[in-house]
PDB file of C-alpha atoms in Angstrom:
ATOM      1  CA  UNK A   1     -37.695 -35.296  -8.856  1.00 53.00           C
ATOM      2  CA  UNK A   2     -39.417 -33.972  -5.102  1.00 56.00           C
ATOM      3  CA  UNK A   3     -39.339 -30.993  -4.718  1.00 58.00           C
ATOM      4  CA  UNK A   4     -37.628 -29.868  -1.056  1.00 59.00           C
ATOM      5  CA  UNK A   5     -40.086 -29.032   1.506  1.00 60.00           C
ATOM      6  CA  UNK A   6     -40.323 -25.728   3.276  1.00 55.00           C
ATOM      7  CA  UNK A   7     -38.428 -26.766   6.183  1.00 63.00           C
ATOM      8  CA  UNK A   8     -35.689 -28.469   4.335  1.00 56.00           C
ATOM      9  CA  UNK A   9     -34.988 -24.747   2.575  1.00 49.00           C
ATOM     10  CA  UNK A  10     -34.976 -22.970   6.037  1.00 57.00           C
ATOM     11  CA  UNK A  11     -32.368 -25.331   7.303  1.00 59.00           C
ATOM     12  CA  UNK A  12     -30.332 -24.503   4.141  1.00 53.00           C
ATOM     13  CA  UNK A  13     -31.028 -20.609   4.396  1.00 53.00           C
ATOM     14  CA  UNK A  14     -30.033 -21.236   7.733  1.00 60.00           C
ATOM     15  CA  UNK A  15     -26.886 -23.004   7.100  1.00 67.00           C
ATOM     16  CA  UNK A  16     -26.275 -20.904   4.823  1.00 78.00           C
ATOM     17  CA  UNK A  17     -22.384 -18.885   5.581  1.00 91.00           C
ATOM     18  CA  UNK A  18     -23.857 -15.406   3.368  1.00 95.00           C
ATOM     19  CA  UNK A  19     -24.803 -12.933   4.879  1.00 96.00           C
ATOM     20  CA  UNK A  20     -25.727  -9.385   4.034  1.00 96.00           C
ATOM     21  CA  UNK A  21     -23.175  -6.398   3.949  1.00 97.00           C
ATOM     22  CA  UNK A  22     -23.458  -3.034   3.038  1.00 98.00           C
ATOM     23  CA  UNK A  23     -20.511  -0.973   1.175  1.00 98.00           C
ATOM     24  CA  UNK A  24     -20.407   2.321   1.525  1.00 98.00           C
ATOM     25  CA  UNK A  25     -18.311   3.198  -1.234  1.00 98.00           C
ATOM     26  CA  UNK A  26     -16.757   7.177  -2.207  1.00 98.00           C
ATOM     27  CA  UNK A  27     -18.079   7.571  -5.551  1.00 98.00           C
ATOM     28  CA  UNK A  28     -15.867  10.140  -8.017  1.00 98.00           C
ATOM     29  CA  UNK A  29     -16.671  11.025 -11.694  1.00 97.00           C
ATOM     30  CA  UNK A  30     -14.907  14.302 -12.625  1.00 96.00           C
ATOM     31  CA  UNK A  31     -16.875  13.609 -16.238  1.00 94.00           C
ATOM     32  CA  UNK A  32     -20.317  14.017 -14.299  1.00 94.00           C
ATOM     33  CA  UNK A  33     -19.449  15.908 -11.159  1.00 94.00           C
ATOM     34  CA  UNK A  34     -16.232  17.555  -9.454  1.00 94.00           C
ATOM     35  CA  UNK A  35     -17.143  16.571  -5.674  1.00 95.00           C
ATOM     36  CA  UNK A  36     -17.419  13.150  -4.579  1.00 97.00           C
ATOM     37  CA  UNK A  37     -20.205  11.263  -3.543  1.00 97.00           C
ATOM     38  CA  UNK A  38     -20.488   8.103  -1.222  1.00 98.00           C
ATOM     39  CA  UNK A  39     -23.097   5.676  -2.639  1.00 98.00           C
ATOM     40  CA  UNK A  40     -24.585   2.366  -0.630  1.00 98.00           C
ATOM     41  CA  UNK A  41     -24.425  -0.950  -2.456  1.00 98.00           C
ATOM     42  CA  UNK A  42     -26.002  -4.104  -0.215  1.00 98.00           C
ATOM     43  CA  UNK A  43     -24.848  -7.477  -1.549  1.00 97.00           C
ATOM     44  CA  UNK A  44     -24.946 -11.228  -0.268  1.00 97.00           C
ATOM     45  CA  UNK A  45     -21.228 -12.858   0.984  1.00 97.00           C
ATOM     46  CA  UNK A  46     -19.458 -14.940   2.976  1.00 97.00           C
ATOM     47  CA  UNK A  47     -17.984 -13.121   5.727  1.00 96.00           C
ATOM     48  CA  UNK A  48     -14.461 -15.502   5.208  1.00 96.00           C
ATOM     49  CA  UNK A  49     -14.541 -13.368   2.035  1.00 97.00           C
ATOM     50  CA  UNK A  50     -12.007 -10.854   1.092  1.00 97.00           C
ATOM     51  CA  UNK A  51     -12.802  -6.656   0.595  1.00 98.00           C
ATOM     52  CA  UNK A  52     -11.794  -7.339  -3.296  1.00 98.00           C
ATOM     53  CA  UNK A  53     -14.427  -9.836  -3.587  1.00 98.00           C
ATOM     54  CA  UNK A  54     -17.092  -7.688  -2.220  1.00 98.00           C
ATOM     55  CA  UNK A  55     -16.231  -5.270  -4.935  1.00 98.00           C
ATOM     56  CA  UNK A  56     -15.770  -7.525  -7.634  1.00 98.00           C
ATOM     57  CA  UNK A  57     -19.328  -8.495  -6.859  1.00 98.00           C
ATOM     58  CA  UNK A  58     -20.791  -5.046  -6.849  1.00 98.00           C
ATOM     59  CA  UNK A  59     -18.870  -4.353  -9.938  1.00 98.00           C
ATOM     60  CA  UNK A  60     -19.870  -7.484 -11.673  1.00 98.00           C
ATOM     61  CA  UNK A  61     -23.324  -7.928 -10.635  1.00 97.00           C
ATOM     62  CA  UNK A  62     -24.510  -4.605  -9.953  1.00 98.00           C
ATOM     63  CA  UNK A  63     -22.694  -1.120 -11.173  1.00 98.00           C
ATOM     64  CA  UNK A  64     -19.783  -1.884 -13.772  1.00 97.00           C
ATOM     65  CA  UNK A  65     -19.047   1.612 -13.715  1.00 97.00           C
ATOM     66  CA  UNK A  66     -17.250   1.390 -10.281  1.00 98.00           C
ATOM     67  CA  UNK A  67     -13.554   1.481 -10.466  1.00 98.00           C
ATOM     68  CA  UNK A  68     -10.365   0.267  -8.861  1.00 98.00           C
ATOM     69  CA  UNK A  69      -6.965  -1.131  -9.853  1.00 97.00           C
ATOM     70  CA  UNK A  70      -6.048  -5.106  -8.561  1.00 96.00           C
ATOM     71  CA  UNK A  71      -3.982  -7.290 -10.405  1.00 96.00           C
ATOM     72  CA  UNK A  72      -2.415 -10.546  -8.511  1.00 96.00           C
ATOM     73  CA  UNK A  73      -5.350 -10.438  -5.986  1.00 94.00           C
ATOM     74  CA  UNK A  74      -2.814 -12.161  -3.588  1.00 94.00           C
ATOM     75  CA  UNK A  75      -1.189  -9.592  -1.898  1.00 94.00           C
ATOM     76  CA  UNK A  76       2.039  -9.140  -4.123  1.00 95.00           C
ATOM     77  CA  UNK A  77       1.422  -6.749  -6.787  1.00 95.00           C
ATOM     78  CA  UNK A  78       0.323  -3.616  -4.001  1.00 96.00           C
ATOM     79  CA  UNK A  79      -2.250  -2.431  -6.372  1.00 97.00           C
ATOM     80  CA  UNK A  80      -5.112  -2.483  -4.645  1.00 97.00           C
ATOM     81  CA  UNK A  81      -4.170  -0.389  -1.988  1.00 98.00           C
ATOM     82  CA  UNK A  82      -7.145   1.682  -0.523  1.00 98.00           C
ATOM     83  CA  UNK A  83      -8.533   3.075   2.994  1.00 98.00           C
ATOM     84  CA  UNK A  84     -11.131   0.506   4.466  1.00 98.00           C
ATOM     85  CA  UNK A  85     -12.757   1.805   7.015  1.00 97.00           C
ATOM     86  CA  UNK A  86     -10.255   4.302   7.691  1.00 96.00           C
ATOM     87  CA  UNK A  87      -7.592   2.391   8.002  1.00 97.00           C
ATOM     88  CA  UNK A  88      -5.008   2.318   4.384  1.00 98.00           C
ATOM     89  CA  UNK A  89      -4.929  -1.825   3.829  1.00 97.00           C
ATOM     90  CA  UNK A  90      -4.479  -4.459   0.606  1.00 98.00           C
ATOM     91  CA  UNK A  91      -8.360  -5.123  -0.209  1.00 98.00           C
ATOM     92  CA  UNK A  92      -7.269  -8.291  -1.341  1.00 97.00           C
ATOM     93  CA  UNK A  93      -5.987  -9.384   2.065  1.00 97.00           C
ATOM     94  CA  UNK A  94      -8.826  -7.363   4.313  1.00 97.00           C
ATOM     95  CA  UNK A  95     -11.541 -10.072   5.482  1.00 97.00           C
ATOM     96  CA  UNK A  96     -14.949  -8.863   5.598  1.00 97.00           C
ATOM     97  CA  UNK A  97     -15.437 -10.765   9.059  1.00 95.00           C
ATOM     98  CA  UNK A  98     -12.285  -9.060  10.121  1.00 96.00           C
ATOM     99  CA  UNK A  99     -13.920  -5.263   9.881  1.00 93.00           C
ATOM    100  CA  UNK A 100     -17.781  -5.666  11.552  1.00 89.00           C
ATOM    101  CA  UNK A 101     -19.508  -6.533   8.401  1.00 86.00           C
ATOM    102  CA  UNK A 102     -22.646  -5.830  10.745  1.00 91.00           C
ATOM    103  CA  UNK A 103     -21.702  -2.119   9.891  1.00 94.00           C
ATOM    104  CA  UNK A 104     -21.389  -0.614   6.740  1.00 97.00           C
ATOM    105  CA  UNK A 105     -18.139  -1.148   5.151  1.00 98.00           C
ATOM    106  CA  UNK A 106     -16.712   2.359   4.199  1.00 98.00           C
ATOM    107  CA  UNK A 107     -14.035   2.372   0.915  1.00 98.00           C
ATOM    108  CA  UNK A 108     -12.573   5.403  -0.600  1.00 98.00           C
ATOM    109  CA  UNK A 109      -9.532   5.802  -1.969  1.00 98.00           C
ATOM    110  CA  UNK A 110      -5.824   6.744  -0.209  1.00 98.00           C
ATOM    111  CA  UNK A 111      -5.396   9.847   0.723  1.00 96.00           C
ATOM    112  CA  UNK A 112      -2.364  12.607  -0.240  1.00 96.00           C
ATOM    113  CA  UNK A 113      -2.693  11.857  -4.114  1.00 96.00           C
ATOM    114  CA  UNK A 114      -4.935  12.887  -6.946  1.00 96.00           C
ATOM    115  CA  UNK A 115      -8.474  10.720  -7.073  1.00 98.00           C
ATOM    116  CA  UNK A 116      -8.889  10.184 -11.063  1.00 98.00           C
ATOM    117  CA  UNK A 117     -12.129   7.707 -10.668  1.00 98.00           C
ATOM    118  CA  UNK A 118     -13.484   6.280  -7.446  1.00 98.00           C
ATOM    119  CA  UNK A 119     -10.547   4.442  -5.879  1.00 98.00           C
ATOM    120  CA  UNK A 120      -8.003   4.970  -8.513  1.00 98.00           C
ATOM    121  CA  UNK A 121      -5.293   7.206  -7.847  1.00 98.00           C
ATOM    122  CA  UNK A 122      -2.301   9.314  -9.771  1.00 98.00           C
ATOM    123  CA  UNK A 123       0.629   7.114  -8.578  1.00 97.00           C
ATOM    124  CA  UNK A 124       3.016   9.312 -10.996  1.00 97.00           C
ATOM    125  CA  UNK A 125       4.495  11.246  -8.298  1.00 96.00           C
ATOM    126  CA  UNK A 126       4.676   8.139  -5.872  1.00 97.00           C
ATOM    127  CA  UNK A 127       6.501   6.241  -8.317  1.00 97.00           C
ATOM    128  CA  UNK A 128       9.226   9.776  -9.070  1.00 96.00           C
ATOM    129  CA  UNK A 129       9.943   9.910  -5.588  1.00 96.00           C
ATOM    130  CA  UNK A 130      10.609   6.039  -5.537  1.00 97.00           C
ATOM    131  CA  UNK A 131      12.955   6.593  -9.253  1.00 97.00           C
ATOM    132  CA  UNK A 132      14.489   9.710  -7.577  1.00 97.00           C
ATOM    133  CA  UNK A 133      16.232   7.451  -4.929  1.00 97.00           C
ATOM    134  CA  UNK A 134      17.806   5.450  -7.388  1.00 97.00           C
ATOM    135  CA  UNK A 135      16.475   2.148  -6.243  1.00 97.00           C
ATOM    136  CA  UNK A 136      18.851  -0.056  -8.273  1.00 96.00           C
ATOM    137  CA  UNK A 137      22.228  -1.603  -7.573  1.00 94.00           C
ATOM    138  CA  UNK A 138      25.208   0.424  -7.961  1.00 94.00           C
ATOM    139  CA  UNK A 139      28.631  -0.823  -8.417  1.00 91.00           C
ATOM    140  CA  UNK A 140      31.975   0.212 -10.378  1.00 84.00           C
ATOM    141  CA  UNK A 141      34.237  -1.971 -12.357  1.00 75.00           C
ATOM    142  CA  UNK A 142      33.654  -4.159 -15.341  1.00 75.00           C
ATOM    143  CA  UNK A 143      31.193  -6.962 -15.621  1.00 78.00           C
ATOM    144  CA  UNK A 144      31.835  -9.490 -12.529  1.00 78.00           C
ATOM    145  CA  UNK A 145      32.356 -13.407 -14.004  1.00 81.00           C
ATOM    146  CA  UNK A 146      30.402 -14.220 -11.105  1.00 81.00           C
ATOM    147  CA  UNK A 147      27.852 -13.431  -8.742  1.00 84.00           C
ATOM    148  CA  UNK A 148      28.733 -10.806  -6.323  1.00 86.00           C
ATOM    149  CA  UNK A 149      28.992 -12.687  -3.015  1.00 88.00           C
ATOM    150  CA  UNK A 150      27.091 -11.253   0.769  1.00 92.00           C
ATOM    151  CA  UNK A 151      27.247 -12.551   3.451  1.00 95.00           C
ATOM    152  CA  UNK A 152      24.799 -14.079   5.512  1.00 96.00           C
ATOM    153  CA  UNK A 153      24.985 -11.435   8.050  1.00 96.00           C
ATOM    154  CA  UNK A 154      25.346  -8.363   5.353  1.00 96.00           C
ATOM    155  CA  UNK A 155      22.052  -9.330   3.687  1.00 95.00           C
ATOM    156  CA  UNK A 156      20.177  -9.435   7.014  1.00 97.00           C
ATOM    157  CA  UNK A 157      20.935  -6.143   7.323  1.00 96.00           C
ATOM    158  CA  UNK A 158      18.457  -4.996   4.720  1.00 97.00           C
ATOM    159  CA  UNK A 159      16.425  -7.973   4.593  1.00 97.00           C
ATOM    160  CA  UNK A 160      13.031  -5.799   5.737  1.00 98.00           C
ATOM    161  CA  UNK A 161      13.082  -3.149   3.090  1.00 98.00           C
ATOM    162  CA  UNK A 162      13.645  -5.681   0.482  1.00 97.00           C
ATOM    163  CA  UNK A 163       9.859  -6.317   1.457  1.00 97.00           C
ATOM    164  CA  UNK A 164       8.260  -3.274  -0.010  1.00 98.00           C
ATOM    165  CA  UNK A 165       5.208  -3.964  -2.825  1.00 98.00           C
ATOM    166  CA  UNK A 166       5.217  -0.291  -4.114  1.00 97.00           C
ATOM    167  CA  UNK A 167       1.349  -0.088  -2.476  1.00 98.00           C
ATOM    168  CA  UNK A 168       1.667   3.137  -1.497  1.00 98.00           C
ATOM    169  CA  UNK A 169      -0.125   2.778   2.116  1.00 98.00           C
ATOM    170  CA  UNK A 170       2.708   3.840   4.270  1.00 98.00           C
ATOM    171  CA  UNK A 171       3.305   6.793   1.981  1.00 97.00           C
ATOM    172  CA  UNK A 172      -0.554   7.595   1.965  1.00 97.00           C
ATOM    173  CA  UNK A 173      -0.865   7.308   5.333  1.00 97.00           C
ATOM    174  CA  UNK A 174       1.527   9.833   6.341  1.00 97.00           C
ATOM    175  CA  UNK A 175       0.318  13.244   7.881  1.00 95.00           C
ATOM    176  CA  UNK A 176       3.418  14.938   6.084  1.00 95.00           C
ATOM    177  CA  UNK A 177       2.536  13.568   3.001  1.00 96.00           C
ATOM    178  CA  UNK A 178      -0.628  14.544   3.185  1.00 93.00           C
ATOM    179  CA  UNK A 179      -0.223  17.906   3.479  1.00 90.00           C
ATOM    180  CA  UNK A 180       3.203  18.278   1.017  1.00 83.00           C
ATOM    181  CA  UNK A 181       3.346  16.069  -1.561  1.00 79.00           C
ATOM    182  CA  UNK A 182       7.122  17.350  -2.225  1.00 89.00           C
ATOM    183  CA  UNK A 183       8.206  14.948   0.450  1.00 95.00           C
ATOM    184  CA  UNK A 184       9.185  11.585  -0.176  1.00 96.00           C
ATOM    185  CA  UNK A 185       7.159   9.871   1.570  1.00 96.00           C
ATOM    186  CA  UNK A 186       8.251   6.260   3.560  1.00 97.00           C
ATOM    187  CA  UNK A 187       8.120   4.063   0.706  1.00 98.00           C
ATOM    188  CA  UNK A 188      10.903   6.184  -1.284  1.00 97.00           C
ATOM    189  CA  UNK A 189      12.949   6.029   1.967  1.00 98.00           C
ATOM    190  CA  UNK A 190      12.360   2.235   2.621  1.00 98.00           C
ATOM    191  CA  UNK A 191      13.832   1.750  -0.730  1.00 98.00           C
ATOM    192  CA  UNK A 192      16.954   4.010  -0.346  1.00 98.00           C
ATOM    193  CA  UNK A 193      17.304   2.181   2.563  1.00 98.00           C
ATOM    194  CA  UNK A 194      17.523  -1.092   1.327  1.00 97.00           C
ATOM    195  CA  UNK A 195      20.562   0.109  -0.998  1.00 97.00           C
ATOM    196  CA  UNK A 196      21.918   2.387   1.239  1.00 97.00           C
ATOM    197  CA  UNK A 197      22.663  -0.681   3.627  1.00 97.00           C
ATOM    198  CA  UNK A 198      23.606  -3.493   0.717  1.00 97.00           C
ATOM    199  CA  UNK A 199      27.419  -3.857   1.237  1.00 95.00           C
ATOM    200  CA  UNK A 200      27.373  -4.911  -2.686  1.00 94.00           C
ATOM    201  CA  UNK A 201      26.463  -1.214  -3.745  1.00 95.00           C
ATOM    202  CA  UNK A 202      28.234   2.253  -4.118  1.00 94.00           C
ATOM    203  CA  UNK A 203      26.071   4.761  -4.161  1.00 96.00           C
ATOM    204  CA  UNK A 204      24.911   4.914  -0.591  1.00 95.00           C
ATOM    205  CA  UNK A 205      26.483   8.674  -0.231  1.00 95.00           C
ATOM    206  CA  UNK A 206      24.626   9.615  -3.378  1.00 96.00           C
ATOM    207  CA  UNK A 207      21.316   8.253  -1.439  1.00 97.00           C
ATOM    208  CA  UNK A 208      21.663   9.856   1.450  1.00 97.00           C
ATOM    209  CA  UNK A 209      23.020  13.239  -0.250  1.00 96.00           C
ATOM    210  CA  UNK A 210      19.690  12.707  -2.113  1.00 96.00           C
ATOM    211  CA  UNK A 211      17.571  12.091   1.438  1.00 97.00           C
ATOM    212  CA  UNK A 212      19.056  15.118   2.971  1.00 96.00           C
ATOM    213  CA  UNK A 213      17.603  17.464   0.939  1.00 91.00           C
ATOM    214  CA  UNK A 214      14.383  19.694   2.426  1.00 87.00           C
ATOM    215  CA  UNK A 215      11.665  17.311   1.031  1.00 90.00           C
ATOM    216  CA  UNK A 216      13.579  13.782   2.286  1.00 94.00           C
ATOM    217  CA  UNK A 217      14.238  12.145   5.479  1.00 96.00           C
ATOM    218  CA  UNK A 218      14.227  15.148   7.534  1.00 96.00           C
ATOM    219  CA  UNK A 219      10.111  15.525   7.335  1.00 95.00           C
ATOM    220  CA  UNK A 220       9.480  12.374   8.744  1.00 96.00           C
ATOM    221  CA  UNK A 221       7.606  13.337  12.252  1.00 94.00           C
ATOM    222  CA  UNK A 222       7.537   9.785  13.719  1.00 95.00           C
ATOM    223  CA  UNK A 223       3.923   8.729  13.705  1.00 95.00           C
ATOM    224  CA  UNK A 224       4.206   5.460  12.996  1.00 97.00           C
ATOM    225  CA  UNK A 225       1.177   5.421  10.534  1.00 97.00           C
ATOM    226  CA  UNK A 226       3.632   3.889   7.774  1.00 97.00           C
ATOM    227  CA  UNK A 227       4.324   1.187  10.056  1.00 97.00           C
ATOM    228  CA  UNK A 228       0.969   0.848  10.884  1.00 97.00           C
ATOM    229  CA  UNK A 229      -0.013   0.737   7.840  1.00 97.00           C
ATOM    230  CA  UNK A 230       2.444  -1.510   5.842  1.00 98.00           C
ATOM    231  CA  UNK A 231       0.792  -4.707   5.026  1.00 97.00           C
ATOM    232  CA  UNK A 232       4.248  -6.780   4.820  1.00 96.00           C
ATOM    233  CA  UNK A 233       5.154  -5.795   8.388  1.00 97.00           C
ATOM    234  CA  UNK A 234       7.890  -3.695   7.293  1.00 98.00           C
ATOM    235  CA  UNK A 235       9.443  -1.783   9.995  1.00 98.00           C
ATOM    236  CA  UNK A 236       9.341   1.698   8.448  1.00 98.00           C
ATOM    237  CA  UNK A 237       9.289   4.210  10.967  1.00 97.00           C
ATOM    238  CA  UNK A 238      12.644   2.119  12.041  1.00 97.00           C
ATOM    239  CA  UNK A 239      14.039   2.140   8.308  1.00 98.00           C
ATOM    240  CA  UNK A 240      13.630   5.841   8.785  1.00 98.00           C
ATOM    241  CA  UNK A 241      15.170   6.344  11.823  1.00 97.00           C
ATOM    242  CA  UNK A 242      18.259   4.208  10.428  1.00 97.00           C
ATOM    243  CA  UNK A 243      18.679   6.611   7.519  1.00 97.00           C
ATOM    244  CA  UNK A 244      18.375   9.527   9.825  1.00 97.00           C
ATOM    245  CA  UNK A 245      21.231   7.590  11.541  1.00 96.00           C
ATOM    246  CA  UNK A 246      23.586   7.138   8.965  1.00 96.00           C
ATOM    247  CA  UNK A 247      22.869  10.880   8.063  1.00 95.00           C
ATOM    248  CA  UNK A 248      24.293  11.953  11.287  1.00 93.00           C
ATOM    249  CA  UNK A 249      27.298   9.673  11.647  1.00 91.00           C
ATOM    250  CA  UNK A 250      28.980  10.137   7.992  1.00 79.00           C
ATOM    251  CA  UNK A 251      29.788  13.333   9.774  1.00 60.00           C
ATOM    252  CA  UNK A 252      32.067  11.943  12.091  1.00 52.00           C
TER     253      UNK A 252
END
């Protein structure tokens, strides 16, 4: 068999689609250390490739130590929720040619909740605010015999919030949140919404008696960072607002 020529592997290094990208990564042990450390790992990918590839590689090939949650890797589980260079996004749906792979890429974890490892998070009290809202259908009566009917028009009024992954970027990108983690954050809201606006259920007043407490809807301080931040295109800052709405109005 010939072996290629030295020109023949230029043109293929050349053609090549890899390139090299550095991941700045903020590193967190409390076993070895209680502050946090960023650390520098330089690998070899295609730019079309996705965040959660890039640290699948690192973690595969070069420091299995690292840490983070995914599961679905397509955008539908939420767990791999983390700031990318900044910015609170899905890993598995962040493309490295998207974020100026020619810098280094920076990941650390979301902010407003307790780091355990690296990018892993405690999600406990983002998942009690989320049970606290009672985000399941509510309805009186005996067992229907059949489906209970909606209307075209009914459902679309609560089609967005039926969106929500649980990823916790909206709620870990808010400034409130941040800084009280009594408060409810968007996600918890987004999903009251979506019952508090299903004509099916019965438990809307409950919702919003829940919402109107000191830590609920109240706090929001319309910065659209959950909106900015939600990567299904949920309109949260609106959901909000709608909630603040119906607030007002059972009054009268």
């Amino acid at each position: 068999m010939a072996t290629p020529t030295l020109d023949k592997m230029e043109e293929a290094a050349a053609a090549s689609p890899y390139i090299t990208v550095t991941f700045r990564i903020r590193r967190y042990n409390p076993e070895i250390s209680d502050e946090a450390q960023w650390q520098d790992f330089q690998i070899e990918i295609d730019p079309k490739e996705r965040v959660l590839d890039g640290l699948h590689k690192i973690k595969w090939e070069l420091d299995g130590t690292l840490t983070f949650r995914r599961s679905c890797a397509h955008g539908i589980c939420g767990s791999d929720a983390m700031r990318i260079n900044g910015k609170n996004r899905l890993a598995c749906k962040t493309l490295i040619k998207d974020i100026n792979p020619e810098k280094p890429i920076t990941v650390e974890a979301i902010k407003g909740l307790t780091v355990m490892k690296d990018l892993v998070v405690d999600m406990e009290p983002f998942f009690q605010a989320y049970r606290d809202v009672m985000p399941f259908l509510v309805t009186k009566g005996n067992e229907p015999t059949r489906e209970r009917l909606q209307s075209a028009e009914d459902r679309e009024r609560f089609d967005d919030t039926t969106k929500c992954i649980l990823c916790a970027a909206c709620t870990s990108s808010c400034p409130v949140f941040w800084n009280d983690g009594q408060y409810f954050g968007p996600a918890a809201i987004v999903n009251a919404h979506r019952f508090i606006f299903d004509s099916r259920d019965e438990a809307g007043e409950q919702r919003l008696e829940i919402l109107n407490d000191k830590d609920g809807v109240w706090r929001c301080r319309t910065t659209f960072n959950c909106t900015d931040a939600c990567p299904r295109g949920i309109e949260v800052t609106k959901a909000i607002q709608e909630v603040k709405r119906a607030l007002i109005t059972r009054r009268f």
